[in-house]
Amino acid sequence: MTTLAFRVLRLTYSKTHYYKTVFLSSQPERISESNPGKVVNVAIIGAPNSGKSTLINKIIERKICAASNKVHTTTKLVRAMCYQNNTQIIFLDTPGVVTDKEKRKYNLPDSMIGACHKSLRCADVVGVVHDASNKYTKDQLHNDVINMLNSVDEIPSFLIINKVDKLKSKHQLLNVIRNLTNGYIAGNPIPNNERSKKKADGRIERGYSKFSDVFLISALKGDGVNDIKQYLISNAKTANFQYSPEIWSDQKPESLIEEAVRAKFLDFLAQEIPYKLNVQLEYFEEIEEEDKICCSVVVECPSARLAKLIAGAGGGRLQQIKSHIRSDLIDLFKKTVIIDLDLKIKLNPNE
């Protein structure tokens, strides 16, 4: 379908059906009937851009959780579900820990502040994702992460050291593990660890001492990811499924589309530019008989100059972004996706 034809369809589409699809699309409901199996709720927390969403997407094999190469891509708590061996794994993907200063700088929603704490209250087990490739923070957990773990130390937790493929040596990796676990895994001291043999020496602890296990992975490549999945299956408890097996997210498809668009603009645009944009789904239709989704998204820009910069020469950059968004949405919905993407100048009411 050409862009022109798509816009004609959008304009002539029945208002009744338009409002039904855009505003009344139902969020997946929890099932009430008995559906016995095993269930585990997993809160995934960590510093911004540590790879939390990428990990969940890799395990579930759908791009449910928005992910980009910039911080604060995830802005709210999202549940993503997968099923294996009569077991339902419910991931609670959380925003990276955020300060009030970052909230103002990146124009982030208020919901981000409490999302991590909310996920912990719902969790049976907590997974902490840590970026081993960041030379400034690789040897120390974020203070807010440590504080959150200490506040729920009765809940089992495990450490996921991500991006290990970027470390230069095995010795370097062992030092990272020792620092992030304070020299203890599952209550046992790490062998040949001088730190675990010493009494407190006045230094501030860099990690958390109560991790039950440690996984070394590359979420982007998928290395080590299946080990985490099997670990979670083994820790699931007998219970009725909380969601129907056909449901793989608690988010509306409209919301997932908006987040996917926002994430791709974060990937393509420099510095704080993408944080100034407002993404709005203008049209959505799921055509079941054709196994197809049609949607239209408008991206509001604060100025004409910025809109021109985003579009690129002859609109080339915008078309490139659109192509990548479409690819991600196909991976998300597992069906054909037709998307129309427009830039719009946000009018200043004071002018």
Coordinates of C-alpha atoms in Angstrom, one line a residue, residues 24-231:
L24 CA -11.0 1.0 23.3
S25 CA -8.5 -1.6 22.4
S26 CA -8.5 -3.9 25.4
Q27 CA -5.5 -4.5 27.6
P28 CA -4.9 -8.2 28.2
E29 CA -6.8 -9.3 31.2
R30 CA -5.7 -11.8 33.8
I31 CA -7.4 -15.1 33.5
S32 CA -9.8 -16.2 36.2
E33 CA -10.4 -19.8 35.5
S34 CA -8.1 -22.5 36.9
N35 CA -5.1 -23.1 34.6
P36 CA -2.6 -25.1 36.8
G37 CA 1.1 -25.1 36.0
K38 CA 4.1 -23.2 37.3
V39 CA 4.6 -19.5 37.6
V40 CA 7.5 -17.2 38.4
N41 CA 7.4 -13.4 38.5
V42 CA 10.9 -11.9 37.7
A43 CA 11.8 -8.3 38.4
I44 CA 14.6 -7.2 36.2
I45 CA 16.4 -4.2 37.6
G46 CA 19.7 -2.4 37.0
A47 CA 21.4 0.8 35.9
P48 CA 20.2 2.6 32.7
N49 CA 21.3 1.0 29.5
S50 CA 22.7 -2.2 31.1
G51 CA 20.7 -4.4 28.7
K52 CA 17.6 -5.3 30.7
S53 CA 15.1 -4.9 27.9
T54 CA 17.4 -6.6 25.4
L55 CA 17.8 -9.6 27.7
I56 CA 14.0 -10.0 28.1
N57 CA 13.4 -9.7 24.3
K58 CA 16.0 -12.3 23.6
I59 CA 14.5 -14.8 26.1
I60 CA 10.9 -14.2 24.8
E61 CA 12.0 -14.0 21.2
R62 CA 9.9 -10.9 20.6
K63 CA 10.9 -7.2 20.8
I64 CA 8.3 -6.5 23.4
C65 CA 10.4 -4.2 25.5
A66 CA 11.7 -1.0 23.9
A67 CA 15.5 -1.0 23.7
S68 CA 18.0 1.5 22.3
N69 CA 21.6 2.5 22.7
K70 CA 20.7 5.4 24.9
V71 CA 19.8 5.6 28.6
H72 CA 16.2 5.8 29.8
T73 CA 14.5 4.0 26.8
T74 CA 12.2 2.2 29.2
T75 CA 10.0 4.7 30.9
K76 CA 7.4 2.5 32.7
L77 CA 6.9 -1.0 34.2
V78 CA 6.2 -3.5 31.4
R79 CA 5.3 -7.1 31.8
A80 CA 6.4 -9.6 29.2
M81 CA 5.5 -13.3 29.3
C82 CA 6.8 -16.5 27.9
Y83 CA 5.9 -20.2 28.3
Q84 CA 7.9 -23.4 28.4
N85 CA 7.4 -26.8 30.0
N86 CA 4.0 -25.8 31.4
T87 CA 5.7 -22.8 33.1
Q88 CA 4.8 -19.2 32.8
I89 CA 7.7 -16.7 33.2
I90 CA 6.5 -13.2 33.8
F91 CA 9.2 -10.6 33.4
L92 CA 8.8 -7.2 34.9
D93 CA 10.9 -4.9 32.8
T94 CA 11.7 -1.7 34.7
P95 CA 13.3 1.7 33.8
G96 CA 16.9 2.1 34.9
V97 CA 17.3 3.8 38.2
V98 CA 16.8 7.5 37.7
T99 CA 17.5 10.7 39.7
D100 CA 15.4 13.8 39.8
K101 CA 18.2 15.6 37.9
E102 CA 18.0 13.0 35.1
K103 CA 14.2 13.2 35.1
R104 CA 14.4 17.0 34.3
K105 CA 17.3 16.7 31.8
Y106 CA 15.6 14.0 29.7
N107 CA 12.0 15.1 30.2
L108 CA 11.1 11.8 31.7
P109 CA 7.7 10.9 33.2
D110 CA 7.0 10.8 36.9
S111 CA 6.1 7.1 36.7
M112 CA 9.8 6.2 36.2
I113 CA 10.7 7.1 39.8
G114 CA 8.7 4.4 41.5
A115 CA 8.6 1.7 38.8
C116 CA 11.5 -0.3 40.1
H117 CA 10.1 -0.4 43.7
K118 CA 6.7 -1.4 42.3
S119 CA 8.2 -4.3 40.4
L120 CA 10.0 -5.6 43.5
R121 CA 6.7 -5.8 45.4
C122 CA 5.4 -8.1 42.7
A123 CA 8.5 -10.3 42.3
D124 CA 9.2 -13.9 43.3
V125 CA 12.8 -13.5 42.3
V126 CA 15.0 -10.4 41.3
G127 CA 17.5 -10.3 38.5
V128 CA 20.1 -7.6 38.5
V129 CA 21.6 -6.8 35.1
H130 CA 25.0 -5.1 35.2
D131 CA 27.0 -3.8 32.2
A132 CA 30.6 -5.2 32.4
S133 CA 31.8 -3.1 29.5
N134 CA 31.4 0.3 31.2
K135 CA 34.9 1.0 32.5
Y136 CA 33.7 3.6 35.0
T137 CA 31.0 1.4 36.7
K138 CA 31.8 -2.2 35.9
D139 CA 33.3 -2.9 39.3
Q140 CA 30.4 -1.4 41.4
L141 CA 26.7 -1.8 41.5
H142 CA 24.6 1.4 41.4
N143 CA 23.9 2.6 44.9
D144 CA 20.2 2.7 44.3
V145 CA 20.3 -0.9 43.1
I146 CA 22.1 -2.0 46.3
N147 CA 19.6 -0.1 48.4
M148 CA 16.6 -1.8 46.6
L149 CA 18.1 -5.2 47.1
N150 CA 18.7 -4.6 50.8
S151 CA 15.1 -3.5 51.1
V152 CA 13.8 -6.9 49.8
D153 CA 16.7 -9.2 50.9
E154 CA 14.1 -11.9 51.7
I155 CA 13.4 -12.2 48.0
P156 CA 15.9 -14.5 46.1
S157 CA 18.1 -12.6 43.7
F158 CA 20.7 -13.4 41.0
L159 CA 23.3 -11.3 39.2
I160 CA 23.4 -11.1 35.4
I161 CA 26.8 -9.7 34.1
N162 CA 26.1 -8.5 30.6
K163 CA 28.4 -7.6 27.7
V164 CA 31.1 -9.9 28.9
D165 CA 32.2 -10.4 25.3
K166 CA 33.7 -6.9 25.5
L167 CA 36.0 -7.7 28.4
K168 CA 39.6 -8.2 27.4
S169 CA 40.6 -11.0 29.9
K170 CA 39.3 -13.7 32.1
H171 CA 41.1 -12.2 35.1
Q172 CA 39.3 -8.9 34.6
L173 CA 36.0 -10.8 34.6
L174 CA 36.8 -12.6 37.9
N175 CA 37.6 -9.2 39.5
V176 CA 34.2 -7.9 38.4
I177 CA 32.4 -10.9 39.9
R178 CA 34.3 -10.5 43.2
N179 CA 33.5 -6.8 43.5
L180 CA 29.8 -7.1 42.5
T181 CA 29.1 -10.0 44.9
N182 CA 31.4 -8.8 47.8
G183 CA 33.2 -12.1 47.4
Y184 CA 30.1 -14.3 48.1
I185 CA 27.8 -16.4 45.9
A186 CA 24.9 -18.3 47.5
G187 CA 26.4 -17.6 51.0
N188 CA 29.7 -19.2 50.0
P189 CA 33.0 -17.3 49.7
I190 CA 34.5 -17.3 46.2
P191 CA 37.6 -19.5 46.2
N192 CA 41.0 -17.8 46.5
N193 CA 39.3 -14.5 47.2
E194 CA 41.4 -12.5 49.6
R195 CA 38.6 -10.0 50.2
S196 CA 36.3 -12.7 51.6
K197 CA 39.0 -13.8 54.1
K198 CA 39.3 -10.3 55.6
K199 CA 37.1 -8.6 58.2
A200 CA 35.5 -5.4 57.3
D201 CA 38.3 -2.9 56.5
G202 CA 36.2 0.3 56.4
R203 CA 35.7 0.3 52.7
I204 CA 32.3 0.8 51.3
E205 CA 30.9 -2.4 49.8
R206 CA 30.7 -2.3 46.0
G207 CA 28.2 -5.1 45.5
Y208 CA 25.6 -7.3 47.2
S209 CA 26.5 -10.4 49.2
K210 CA 23.3 -12.4 48.9
F211 CA 23.1 -13.3 45.2
S212 CA 22.1 -16.9 44.8
D213 CA 23.8 -17.3 41.4
V214 CA 25.7 -15.3 38.7
F215 CA 25.3 -15.5 35.0
L216 CA 27.7 -14.3 32.4
I217 CA 26.0 -13.3 29.2
S218 CA 25.9 -11.2 26.0
A219 CA 22.2 -10.3 25.7
L220 CA 22.7 -8.8 22.3
K221 CA 24.3 -12.0 20.9
G222 CA 22.1 -14.4 23.0
D223 CA 25.2 -16.0 24.6
G224 CA 24.2 -17.5 28.0
V225 CA 20.6 -16.3 27.8
N226 CA 19.1 -19.8 27.8
D227 CA 20.8 -20.6 31.1
I228 CA 18.9 -17.8 32.7
K229 CA 15.6 -19.2 31.2
Q230 CA 16.3 -22.7 32.6
Y231 CA 17.2 -21.2 36.0

